[in-house]
C-alpha positions as CSV (number, residue, x, y, z in Angstrom):
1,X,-32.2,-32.9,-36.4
2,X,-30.4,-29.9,-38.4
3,X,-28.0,-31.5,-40.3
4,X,-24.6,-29.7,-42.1
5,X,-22.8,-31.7,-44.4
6,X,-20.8,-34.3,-43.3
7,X,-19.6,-36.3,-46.2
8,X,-17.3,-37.6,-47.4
9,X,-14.8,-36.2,-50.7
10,X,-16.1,-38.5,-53.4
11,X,-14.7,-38.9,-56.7
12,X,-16.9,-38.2,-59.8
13,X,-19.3,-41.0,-59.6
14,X,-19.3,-43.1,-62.5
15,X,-22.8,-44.7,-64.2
16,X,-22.3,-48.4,-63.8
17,X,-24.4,-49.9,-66.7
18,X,-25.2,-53.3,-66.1
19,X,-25.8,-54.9,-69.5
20,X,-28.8,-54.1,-71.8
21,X,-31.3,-53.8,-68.6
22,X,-30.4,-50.1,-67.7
23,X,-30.4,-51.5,-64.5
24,X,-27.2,-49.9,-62.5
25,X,-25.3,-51.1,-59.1
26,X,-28.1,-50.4,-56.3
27,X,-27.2,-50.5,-53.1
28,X,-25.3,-52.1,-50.1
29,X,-26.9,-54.7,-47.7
30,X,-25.1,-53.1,-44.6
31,X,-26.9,-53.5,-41.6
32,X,-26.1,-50.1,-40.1
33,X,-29.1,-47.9,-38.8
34,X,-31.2,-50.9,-40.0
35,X,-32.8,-50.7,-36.4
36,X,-34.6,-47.8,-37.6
37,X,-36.9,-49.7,-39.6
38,X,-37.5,-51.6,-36.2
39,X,-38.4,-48.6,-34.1
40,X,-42.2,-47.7,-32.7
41,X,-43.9,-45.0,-34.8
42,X,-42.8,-41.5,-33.4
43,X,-45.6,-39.4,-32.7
44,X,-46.5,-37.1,-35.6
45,X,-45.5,-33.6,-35.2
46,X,-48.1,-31.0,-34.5
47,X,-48.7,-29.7,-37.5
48,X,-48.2,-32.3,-39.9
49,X,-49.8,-32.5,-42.8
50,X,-51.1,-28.5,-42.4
51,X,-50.5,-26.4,-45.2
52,X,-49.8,-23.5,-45.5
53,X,-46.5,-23.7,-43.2
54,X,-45.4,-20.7,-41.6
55,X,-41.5,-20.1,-42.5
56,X,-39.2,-17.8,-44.2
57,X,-36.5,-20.2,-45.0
58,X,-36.1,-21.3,-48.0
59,X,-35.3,-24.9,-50.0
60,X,-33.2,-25.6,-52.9
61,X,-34.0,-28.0,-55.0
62,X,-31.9,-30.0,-58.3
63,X,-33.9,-31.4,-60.4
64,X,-34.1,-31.8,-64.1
65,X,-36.8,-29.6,-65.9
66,X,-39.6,-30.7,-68.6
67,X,-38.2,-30.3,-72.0
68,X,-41.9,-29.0,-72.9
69,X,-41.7,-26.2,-70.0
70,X,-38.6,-24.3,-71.5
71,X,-40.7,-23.2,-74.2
72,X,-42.0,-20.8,-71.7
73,X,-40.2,-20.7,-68.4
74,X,-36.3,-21.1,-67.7
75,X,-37.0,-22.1,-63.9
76,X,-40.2,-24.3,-62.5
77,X,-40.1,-21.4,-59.8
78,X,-41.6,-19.4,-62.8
79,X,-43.8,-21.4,-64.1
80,X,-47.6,-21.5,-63.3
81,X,-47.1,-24.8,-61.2
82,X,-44.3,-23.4,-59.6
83,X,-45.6,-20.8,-58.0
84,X,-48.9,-22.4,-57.5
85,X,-46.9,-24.9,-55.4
86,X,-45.3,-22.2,-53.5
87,X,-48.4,-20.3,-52.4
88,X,-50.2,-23.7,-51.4
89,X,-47.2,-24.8,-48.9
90,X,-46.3,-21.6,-48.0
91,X,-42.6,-22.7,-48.9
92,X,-40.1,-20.6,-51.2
93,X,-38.2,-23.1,-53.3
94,X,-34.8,-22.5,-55.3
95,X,-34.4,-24.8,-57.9
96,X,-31.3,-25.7,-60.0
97,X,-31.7,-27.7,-63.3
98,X,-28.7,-29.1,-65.0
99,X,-28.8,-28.6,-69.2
100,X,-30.5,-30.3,-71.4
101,X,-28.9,-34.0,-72.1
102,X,-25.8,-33.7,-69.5
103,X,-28.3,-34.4,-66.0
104,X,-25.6,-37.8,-66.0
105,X,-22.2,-35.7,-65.8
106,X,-23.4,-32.7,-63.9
107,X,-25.5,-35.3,-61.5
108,X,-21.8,-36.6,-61.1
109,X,-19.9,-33.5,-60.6
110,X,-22.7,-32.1,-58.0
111,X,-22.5,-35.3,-56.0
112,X,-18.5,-34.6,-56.1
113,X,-18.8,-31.1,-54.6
114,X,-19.4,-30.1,-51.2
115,X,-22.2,-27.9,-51.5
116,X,-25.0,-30.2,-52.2
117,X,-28.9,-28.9,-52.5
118,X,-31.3,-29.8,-49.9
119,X,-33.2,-31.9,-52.0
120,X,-32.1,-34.4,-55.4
121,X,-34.5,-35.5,-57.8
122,X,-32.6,-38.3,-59.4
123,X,-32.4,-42.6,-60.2
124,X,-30.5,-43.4,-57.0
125,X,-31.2,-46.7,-57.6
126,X,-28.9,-46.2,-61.1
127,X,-27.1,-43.6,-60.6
128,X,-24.8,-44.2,-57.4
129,X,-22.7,-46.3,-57.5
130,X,-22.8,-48.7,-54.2
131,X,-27.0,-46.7,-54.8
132,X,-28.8,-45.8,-51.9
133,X,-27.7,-47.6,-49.0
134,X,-23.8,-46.7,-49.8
135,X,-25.1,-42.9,-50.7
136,X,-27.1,-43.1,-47.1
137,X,-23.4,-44.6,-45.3
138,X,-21.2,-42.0,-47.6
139,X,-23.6,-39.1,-46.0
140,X,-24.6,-38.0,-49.0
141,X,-28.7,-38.2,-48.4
142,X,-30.8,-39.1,-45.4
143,X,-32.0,-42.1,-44.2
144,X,-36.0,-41.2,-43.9
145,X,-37.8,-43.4,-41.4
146,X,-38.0,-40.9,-39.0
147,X,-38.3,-38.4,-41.0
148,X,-41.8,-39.5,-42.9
149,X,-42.7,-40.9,-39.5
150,X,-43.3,-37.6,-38.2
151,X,-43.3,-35.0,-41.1
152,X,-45.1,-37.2,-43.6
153,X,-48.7,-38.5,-43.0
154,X,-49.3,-38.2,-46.4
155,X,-46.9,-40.7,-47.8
156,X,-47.2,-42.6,-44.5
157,X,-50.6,-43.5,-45.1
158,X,-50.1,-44.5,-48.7
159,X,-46.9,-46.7,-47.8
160,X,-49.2,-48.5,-44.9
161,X,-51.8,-49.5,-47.5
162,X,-49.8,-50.8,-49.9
163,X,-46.9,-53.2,-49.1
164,X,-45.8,-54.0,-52.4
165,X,-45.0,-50.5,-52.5
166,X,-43.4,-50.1,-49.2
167,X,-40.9,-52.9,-50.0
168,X,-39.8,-51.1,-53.0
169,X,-38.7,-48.2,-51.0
170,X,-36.7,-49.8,-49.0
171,X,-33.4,-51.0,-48.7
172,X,-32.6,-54.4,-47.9
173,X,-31.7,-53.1,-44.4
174,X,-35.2,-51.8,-44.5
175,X,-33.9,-47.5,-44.5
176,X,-36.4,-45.6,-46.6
177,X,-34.5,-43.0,-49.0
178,X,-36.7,-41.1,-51.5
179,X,-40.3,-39.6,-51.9
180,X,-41.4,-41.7,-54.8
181,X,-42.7,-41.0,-58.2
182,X,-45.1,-43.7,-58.4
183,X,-47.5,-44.7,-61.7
184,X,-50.9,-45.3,-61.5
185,X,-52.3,-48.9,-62.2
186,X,-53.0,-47.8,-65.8
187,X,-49.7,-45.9,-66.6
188,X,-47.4,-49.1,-66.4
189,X,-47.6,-50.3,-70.1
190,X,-46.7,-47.8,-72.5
191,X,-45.0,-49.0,-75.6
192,X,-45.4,-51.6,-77.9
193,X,-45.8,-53.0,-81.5
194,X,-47.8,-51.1,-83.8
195,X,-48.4,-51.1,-87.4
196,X,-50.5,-49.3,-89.9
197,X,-54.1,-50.7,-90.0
198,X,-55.1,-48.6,-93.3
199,X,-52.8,-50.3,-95.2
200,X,-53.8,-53.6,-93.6
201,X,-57.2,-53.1,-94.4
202,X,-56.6,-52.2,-98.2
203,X,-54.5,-55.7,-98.7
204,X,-58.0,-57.1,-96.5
205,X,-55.6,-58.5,-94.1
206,X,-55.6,-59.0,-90.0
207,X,-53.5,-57.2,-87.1
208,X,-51.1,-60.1,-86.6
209,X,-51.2,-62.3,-84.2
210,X,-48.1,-64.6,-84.4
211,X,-44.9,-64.7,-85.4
212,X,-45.5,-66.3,-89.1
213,X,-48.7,-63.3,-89.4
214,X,-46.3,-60.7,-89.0
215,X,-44.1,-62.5,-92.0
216,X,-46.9,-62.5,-94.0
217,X,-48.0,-58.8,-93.4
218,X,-44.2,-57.7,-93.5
219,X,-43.8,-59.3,-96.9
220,X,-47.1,-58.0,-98.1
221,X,-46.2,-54.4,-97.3
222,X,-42.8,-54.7,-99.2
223,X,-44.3,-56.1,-101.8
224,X,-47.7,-54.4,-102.4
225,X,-46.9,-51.2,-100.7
226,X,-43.3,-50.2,-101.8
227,X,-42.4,-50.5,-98.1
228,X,-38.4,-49.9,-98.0
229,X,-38.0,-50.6,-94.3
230,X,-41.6,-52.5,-93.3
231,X,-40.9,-53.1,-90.1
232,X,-38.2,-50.3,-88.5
233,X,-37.7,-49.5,-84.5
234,X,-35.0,-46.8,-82.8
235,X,-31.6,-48.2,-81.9
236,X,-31.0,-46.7,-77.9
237,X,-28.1,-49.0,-77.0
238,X,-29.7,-52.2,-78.7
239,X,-32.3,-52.7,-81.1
240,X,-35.4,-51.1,-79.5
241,X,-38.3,-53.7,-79.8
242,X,-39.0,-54.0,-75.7
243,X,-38.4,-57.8,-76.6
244,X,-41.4,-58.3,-79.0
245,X,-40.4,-61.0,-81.4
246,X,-37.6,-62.5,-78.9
247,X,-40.2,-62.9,-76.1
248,X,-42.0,-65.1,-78.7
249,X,-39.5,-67.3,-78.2
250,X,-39.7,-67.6,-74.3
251,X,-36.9,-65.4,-73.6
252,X,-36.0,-62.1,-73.6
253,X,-32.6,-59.5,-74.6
254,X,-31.9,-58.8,-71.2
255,X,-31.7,-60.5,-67.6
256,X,-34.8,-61.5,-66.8
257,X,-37.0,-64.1,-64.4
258,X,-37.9,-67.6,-65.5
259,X,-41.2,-69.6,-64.7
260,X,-39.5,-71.2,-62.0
261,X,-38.7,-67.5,-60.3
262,X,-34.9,-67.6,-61.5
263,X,-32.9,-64.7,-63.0
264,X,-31.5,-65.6,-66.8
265,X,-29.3,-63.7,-69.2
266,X,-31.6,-64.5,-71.8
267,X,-29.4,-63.3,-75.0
268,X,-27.3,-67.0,-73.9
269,X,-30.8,-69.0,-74.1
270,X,-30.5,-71.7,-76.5
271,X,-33.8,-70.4,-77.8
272,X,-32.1,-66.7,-78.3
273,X,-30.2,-68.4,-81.4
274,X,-34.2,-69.3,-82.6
275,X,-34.9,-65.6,-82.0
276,X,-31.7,-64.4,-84.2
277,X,-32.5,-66.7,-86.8
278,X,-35.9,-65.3,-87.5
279,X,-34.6,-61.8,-87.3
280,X,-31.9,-62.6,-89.4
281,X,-34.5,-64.0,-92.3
282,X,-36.4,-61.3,-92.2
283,X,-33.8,-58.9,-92.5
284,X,-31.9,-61.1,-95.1
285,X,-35.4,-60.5,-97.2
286,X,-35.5,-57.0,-96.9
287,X,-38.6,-57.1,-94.2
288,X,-36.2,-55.0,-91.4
289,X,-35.5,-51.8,-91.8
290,X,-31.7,-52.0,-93.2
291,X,-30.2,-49.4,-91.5
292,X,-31.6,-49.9,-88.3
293,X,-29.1,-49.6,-86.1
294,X,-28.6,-45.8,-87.3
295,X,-32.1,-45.4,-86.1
296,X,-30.0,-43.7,-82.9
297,X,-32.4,-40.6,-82.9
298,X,-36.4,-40.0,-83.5
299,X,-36.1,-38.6,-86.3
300,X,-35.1,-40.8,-88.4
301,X,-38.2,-43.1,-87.1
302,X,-40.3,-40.1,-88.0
303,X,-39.0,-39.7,-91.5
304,X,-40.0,-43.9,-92.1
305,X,-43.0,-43.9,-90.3
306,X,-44.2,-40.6,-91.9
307,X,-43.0,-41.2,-94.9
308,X,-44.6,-44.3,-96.0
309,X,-41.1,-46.2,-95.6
310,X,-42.2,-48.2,-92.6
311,X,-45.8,-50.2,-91.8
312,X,-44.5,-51.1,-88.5
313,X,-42.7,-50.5,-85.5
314,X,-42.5,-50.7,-81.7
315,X,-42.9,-47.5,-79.9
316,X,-44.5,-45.4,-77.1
317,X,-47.8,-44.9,-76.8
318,X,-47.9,-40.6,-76.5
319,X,-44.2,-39.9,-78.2
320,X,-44.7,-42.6,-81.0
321,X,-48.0,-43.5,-81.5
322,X,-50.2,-40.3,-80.5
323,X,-47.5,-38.2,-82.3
324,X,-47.4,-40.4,-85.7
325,X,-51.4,-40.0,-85.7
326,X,-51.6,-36.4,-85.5
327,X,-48.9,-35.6,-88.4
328,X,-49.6,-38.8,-90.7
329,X,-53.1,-37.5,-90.7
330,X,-52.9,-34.2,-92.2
331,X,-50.9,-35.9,-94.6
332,X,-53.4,-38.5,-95.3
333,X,-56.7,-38.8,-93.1
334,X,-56.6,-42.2,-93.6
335,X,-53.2,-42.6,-91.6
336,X,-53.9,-45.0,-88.6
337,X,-51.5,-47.2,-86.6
338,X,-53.1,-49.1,-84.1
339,X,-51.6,-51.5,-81.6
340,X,-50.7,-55.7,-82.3
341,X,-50.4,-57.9,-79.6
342,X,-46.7,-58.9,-78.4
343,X,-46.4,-61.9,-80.9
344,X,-46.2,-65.5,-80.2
345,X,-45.4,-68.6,-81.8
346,X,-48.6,-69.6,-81.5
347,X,-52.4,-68.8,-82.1
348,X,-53.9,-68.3,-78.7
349,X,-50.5,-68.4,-76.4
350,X,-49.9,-65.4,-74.0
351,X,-47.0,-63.3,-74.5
352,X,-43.5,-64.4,-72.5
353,X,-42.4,-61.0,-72.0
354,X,-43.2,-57.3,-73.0
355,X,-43.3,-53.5,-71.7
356,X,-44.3,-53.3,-68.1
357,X,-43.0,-50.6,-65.8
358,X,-43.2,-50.8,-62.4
359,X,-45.6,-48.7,-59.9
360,X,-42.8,-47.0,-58.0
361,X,-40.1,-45.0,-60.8
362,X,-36.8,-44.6,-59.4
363,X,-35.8,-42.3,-62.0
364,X,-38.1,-39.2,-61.2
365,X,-37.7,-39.5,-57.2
366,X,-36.4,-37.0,-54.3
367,X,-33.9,-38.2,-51.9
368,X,-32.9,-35.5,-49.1
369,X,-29.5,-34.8,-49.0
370,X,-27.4,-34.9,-45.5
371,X,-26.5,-30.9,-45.9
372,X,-30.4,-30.1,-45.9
373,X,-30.2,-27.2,-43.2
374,X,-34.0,-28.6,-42.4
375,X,-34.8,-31.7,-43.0
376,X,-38.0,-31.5,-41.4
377,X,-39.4,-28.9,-43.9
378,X,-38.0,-30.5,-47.0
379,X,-39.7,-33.6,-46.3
380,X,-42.9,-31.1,-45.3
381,X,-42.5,-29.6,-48.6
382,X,-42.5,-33.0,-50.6
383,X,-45.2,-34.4,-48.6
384,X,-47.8,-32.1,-49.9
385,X,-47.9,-33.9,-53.6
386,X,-49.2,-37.1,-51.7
387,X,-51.8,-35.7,-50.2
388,X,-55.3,-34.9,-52.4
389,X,-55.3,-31.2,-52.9
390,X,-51.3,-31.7,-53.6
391,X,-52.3,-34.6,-56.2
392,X,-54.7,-32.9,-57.9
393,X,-51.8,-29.8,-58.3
394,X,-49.3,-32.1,-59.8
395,X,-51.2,-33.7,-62.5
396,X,-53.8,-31.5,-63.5
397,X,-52.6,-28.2,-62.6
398,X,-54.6,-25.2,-60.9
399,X,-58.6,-25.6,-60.7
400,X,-60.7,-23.1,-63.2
401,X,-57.4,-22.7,-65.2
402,X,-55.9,-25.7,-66.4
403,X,-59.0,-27.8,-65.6
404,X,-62.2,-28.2,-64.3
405,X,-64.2,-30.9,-62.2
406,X,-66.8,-32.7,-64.4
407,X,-68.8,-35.2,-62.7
408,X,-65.9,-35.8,-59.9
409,X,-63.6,-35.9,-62.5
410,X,-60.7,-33.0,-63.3
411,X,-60.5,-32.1,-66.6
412,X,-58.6,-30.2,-68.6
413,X,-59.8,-27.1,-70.1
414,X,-60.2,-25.8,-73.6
415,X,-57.4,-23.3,-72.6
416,X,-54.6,-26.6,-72.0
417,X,-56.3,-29.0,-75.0
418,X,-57.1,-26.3,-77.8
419,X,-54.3,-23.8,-77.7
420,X,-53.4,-22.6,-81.7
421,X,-49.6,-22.9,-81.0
422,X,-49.1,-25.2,-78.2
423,X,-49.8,-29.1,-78.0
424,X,-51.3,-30.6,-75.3
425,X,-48.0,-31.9,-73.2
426,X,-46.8,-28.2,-73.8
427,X,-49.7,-26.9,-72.4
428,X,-50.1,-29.5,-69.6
429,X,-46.4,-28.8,-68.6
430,X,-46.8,-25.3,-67.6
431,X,-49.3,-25.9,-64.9
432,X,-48.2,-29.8,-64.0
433,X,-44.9,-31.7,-63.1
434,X,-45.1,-34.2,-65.8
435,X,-42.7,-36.5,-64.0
436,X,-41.1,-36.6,-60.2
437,X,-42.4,-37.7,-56.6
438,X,-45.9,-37.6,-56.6
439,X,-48.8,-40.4,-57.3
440,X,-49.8,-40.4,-60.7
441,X,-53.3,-40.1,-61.2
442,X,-55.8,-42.4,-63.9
443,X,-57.9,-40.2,-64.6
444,X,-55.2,-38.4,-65.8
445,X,-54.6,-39.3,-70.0
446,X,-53.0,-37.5,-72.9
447,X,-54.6,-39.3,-75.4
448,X,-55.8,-37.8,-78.5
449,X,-56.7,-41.5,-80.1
450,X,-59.1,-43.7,-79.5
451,X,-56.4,-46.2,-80.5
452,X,-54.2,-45.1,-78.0
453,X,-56.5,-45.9,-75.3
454,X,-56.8,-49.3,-77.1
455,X,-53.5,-50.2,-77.3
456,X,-52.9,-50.3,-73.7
457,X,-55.3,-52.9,-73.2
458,X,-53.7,-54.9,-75.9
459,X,-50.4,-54.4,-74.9
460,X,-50.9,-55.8,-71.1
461,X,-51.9,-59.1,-72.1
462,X,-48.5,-60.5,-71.6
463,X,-46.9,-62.2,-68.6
464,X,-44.4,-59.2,-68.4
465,X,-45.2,-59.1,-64.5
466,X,-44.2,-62.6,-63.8
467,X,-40.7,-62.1,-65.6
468,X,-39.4,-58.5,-66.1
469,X,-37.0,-58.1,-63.2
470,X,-37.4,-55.4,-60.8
471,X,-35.3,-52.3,-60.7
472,X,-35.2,-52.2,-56.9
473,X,-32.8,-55.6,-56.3
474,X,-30.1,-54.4,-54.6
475,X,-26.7,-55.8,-55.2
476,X,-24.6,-54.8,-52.0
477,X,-21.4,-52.6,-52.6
478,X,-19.2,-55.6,-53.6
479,X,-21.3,-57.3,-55.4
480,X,-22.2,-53.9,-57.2
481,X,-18.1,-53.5,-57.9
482,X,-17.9,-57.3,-59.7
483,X,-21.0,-56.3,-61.4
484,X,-19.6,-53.0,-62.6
485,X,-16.2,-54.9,-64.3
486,X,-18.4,-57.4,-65.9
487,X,-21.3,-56.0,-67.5
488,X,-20.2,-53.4,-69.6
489,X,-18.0,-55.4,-71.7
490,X,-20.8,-57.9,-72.0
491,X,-23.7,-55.8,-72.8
492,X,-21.1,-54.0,-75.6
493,X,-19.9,-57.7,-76.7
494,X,-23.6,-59.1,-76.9
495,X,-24.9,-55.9,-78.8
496,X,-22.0,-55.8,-81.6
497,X,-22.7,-59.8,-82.4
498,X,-26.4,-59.3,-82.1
499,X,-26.4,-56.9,-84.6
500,X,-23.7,-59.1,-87.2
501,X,-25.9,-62.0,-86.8
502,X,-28.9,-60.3,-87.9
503,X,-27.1,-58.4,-90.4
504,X,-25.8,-61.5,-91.5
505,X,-22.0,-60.4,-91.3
506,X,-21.3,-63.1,-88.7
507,X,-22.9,-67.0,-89.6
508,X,-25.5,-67.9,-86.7
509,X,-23.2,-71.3,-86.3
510,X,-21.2,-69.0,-84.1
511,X,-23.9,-68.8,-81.7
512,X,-22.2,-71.2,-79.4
513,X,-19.1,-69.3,-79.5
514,X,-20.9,-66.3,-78.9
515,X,-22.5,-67.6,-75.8
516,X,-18.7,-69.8,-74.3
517,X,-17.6,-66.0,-74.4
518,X,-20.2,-64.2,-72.6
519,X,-19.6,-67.1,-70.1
520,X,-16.0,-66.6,-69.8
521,X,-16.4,-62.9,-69.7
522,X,-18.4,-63.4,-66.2
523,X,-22.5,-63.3,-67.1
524,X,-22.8,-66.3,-64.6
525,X,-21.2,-64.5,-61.7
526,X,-23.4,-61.5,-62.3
527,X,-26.7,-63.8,-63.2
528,X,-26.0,-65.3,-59.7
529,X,-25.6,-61.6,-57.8
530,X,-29.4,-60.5,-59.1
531,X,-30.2,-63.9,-58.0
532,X,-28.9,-63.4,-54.2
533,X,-30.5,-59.5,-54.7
534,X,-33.8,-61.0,-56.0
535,X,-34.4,-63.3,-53.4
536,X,-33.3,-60.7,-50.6
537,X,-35.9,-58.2,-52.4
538,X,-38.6,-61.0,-52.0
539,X,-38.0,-61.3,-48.4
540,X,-38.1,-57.8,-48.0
């Protein structure tokens, strides 16, 4: 099964952003090698699954590196974990990382080249254009039925007790194409609204509940607390609030599924104009953060969070909330932010819409590449995470020095949670991969907050399941090209008038004007390719 490369020359491959999901052009429904999918299971090699192997090849590996890690280490090959990893599989890895904020462009230019790595940690969901079936056709990575089949009990087990998970894997031709980073039951909700409860509790009011609460708390924290910006969020693309507020409104700013299993554009709902029009008040009186939409960086969140500017917000659990706590309270050690619910219209409703990820990550997965001089001992190598020593390895590091077992349970040791210099995901990241192909374990947590822990709980009661879409529909290379002409103009179209109508600098009687020209510019053709995708997912 030794494989040189065999592809094709392909031009730089450009990002196809499909409106405001982040959702890219996936792949082609080709029937080609489909049978494969259809075949008996091939016999397991002999030594499956045994670690350490005996070889004295070695892999290469691109991948993108922990921003926390190159405090310490240039290369995971010289980090704890990294050589950890190498003595346990007995397999001598060569990595290449691409610099910090240009994985997109050099992702692009490596794919262009001929002299690809063995293995690519990447979206290929998002990032190919045509994604993985049309990469798998173009001979740029391996189709991996076989391949786990024989080489990869570990994975194979975990993909034949759990379908939902096998069917994300898959293309619609049924070809499996990446080991996947996948998130454990608890590590699927991660951001949401938050506000501060110590100034709530001095003004003796309630976490809000509803959409006319939060007026009332917004107004009172302008008013009584000198807030400047009460309610603030980052602005990544669009206004970052992961659809709390719109979803009130039983919609959402991006495509998503309706009750009736049905994809919408939901920033042309006739209820989207509601969710402007509330937006718009509030920022009209001085309740939204004014300058939100230069909110492109954390920092600037930081400096209105931390700085008394802001009472609210919707961010991520470790990065926003965990990180606010631990500054705003040797500021103050009455700082507190805890977690609201994703606000309704009504007392009692359940939330539309809000954060929910799904178990498999697309983003942080290995696909093998077609000029792997052995396959068989890449997919060997990337087996090992899935099984339980492997597991234990990726999340918690090396026993009796980044953690211990307690009662059946690793923990992490006073060395990784009570270093003088280093925080606790600096620490972590030395002996762990933080993200990439592996299972994600729930014992695993780097809260420091007892409100952190909290807030996940309040943040999954929503009926985000029922209606995000999933990142694994797979538009088929045609489809993928008509997507790629019309959604970029869209998403840039809906985002500028999004932001004049809150801002006020276009009158909300345009809406319908607004909406005739998202039309025209092609949002039905594209609602109606996710549609076609969808339902081939579901039959998956």
């Amino acid at each position: 099964m030794n494989k040189h490369s065999k592809k094709k020359s392909i031009g730089v491959a450009v990002s196809i952003v499909l409106a405001s999901t982040s959702m890219l052009a996936a792949c082609s429904d080709t029937k080609q090698g489909g049978t494969d999918a259809a075949k008996p299971p091939a016999a397991p090699a002999a030594d499956a699954g045994k670690y350490p192997v005996t070889t004295g090849e070695t892999i290469t590996s691109w991948e993108q590196i922990n921003g926390n890690l190159t405090t310490f280490v240039p290369n995971l090959a010289d980090s704890p974990f990294g050589k950890q990893l190498e003595k346990d599989t007995g397999i001598k890895v060569k990595y290449s990382h691409p610099a910090d904020g240009q994985s997109k462009e050099q992702f692009n230019l490596l794919i262009a080249s001929n002299n690809l790595p063995d293995v690519i940690e990447y979206d290929w969901n998002n990032a190919y254009p045509g994604g993985p079936e049309k990469a798998i056709g173009d001979k740029v990575i391996l189709p991996l039925n076989e391949l786990i089949d024989k080489h990869a009990p570990n994975l194979k087990k975990m993909l034949q007790q759990d379908k939902e998970l096998d069917k994300m894997l898959k293309t619609d031709s049924g070809k499996y194409y990446v080991f996947p980073m996948i998130r454990p039951d608890n590590g699927l909700v991660f951001r949401g609204p938050m506000i501060r409860k110590d100034w709530l509790d001095e003004l003796n009011l309630q976490v809000p509940t509803t959409v006319d609460e939060w007026y009332t708390v917004l107004k009172a924290f302008k008013e009584k607390k000198g807030a400047t910006a009460p309610f603030t969020a980052q602005y990544s693309n669009e206004f970052n609030v992961q659809d709390a507020f719109i979803g009130a409104f039983r919609t959402a700013n991006r495509y998503y599924i309706d009750d009736q299993g049905k994809v919408k554009y939901g920033p042309i709902d006739p209820q989207f104009k509601d969710a402007l029009q509330l937006l718009r008040k509030w920022y009209s009186e001085g309740l939204i953060d004014k300058d939100f939409a230069l909110n492109t960086d954390s920092k600037a969140l930081d400096n209105k969070i931390l700085g008394n500017a802001s009472g609210a917000t919707v961010g991520l659990l470790s990065g926003g909330m965990g990180r606010w706590m631990e500054t705003g309270k040797k500021q103050d050690p009455k700082f507190q932010l805890v977690a609201a619910p994703y606000p309704t219209l009504k007392k009692g409703e359940r939330a539309f819409i809000g954060q929910r990820d799904f178990k498999y990550n697309p983003a942080a997965s290995k696909a093998v590449t077609d000029a792997a001089k052995n396959p068989e001992l890449a997919v060997k190598w990337l087996d090992y995470a899935y099984s339980e020593k492997g597991s234990l390895l990726f999340n918690f590091g090396i026993e009796g020095e980044s953690y211990t077992m307690k009662n059946g349970v690793p923990t992490f040791t006073d060395k990784i949670t009570k270093d003088p210099k280093y925080n606790l995901q600096q620490m972590v990241s030395q002996y762990t991969k933080p993200n990439g192909p592996f299972p994600g374990d729930s014992r695993k947590s780097f809260n420091t907050f007892k409100e952190q822990d909290e807030a996940v709980g309040i943040w999954s009661e929503t009926d985000a399941a029922k209606h995000v879409m999933p990142l694994f529909i797979t538009p088929t290379v045609e489809e993928s090209k008509e997507v790629a002409k019309i959604s970029t103009a869209i998403a840039s179209y809906k985002e500028e008038m999004f932001v004049k109508f809150v801002m006020g600098k276009e009158p909300i009687e345009k809406f319908d004007e607004y909406v005739k020209r998202i039309k025209e510019m092609g949002s039905d053709k594209v609602t109606k390719i996710y549609q076609d995708a969808y339902d081939r997912y579901n039959k998956r």
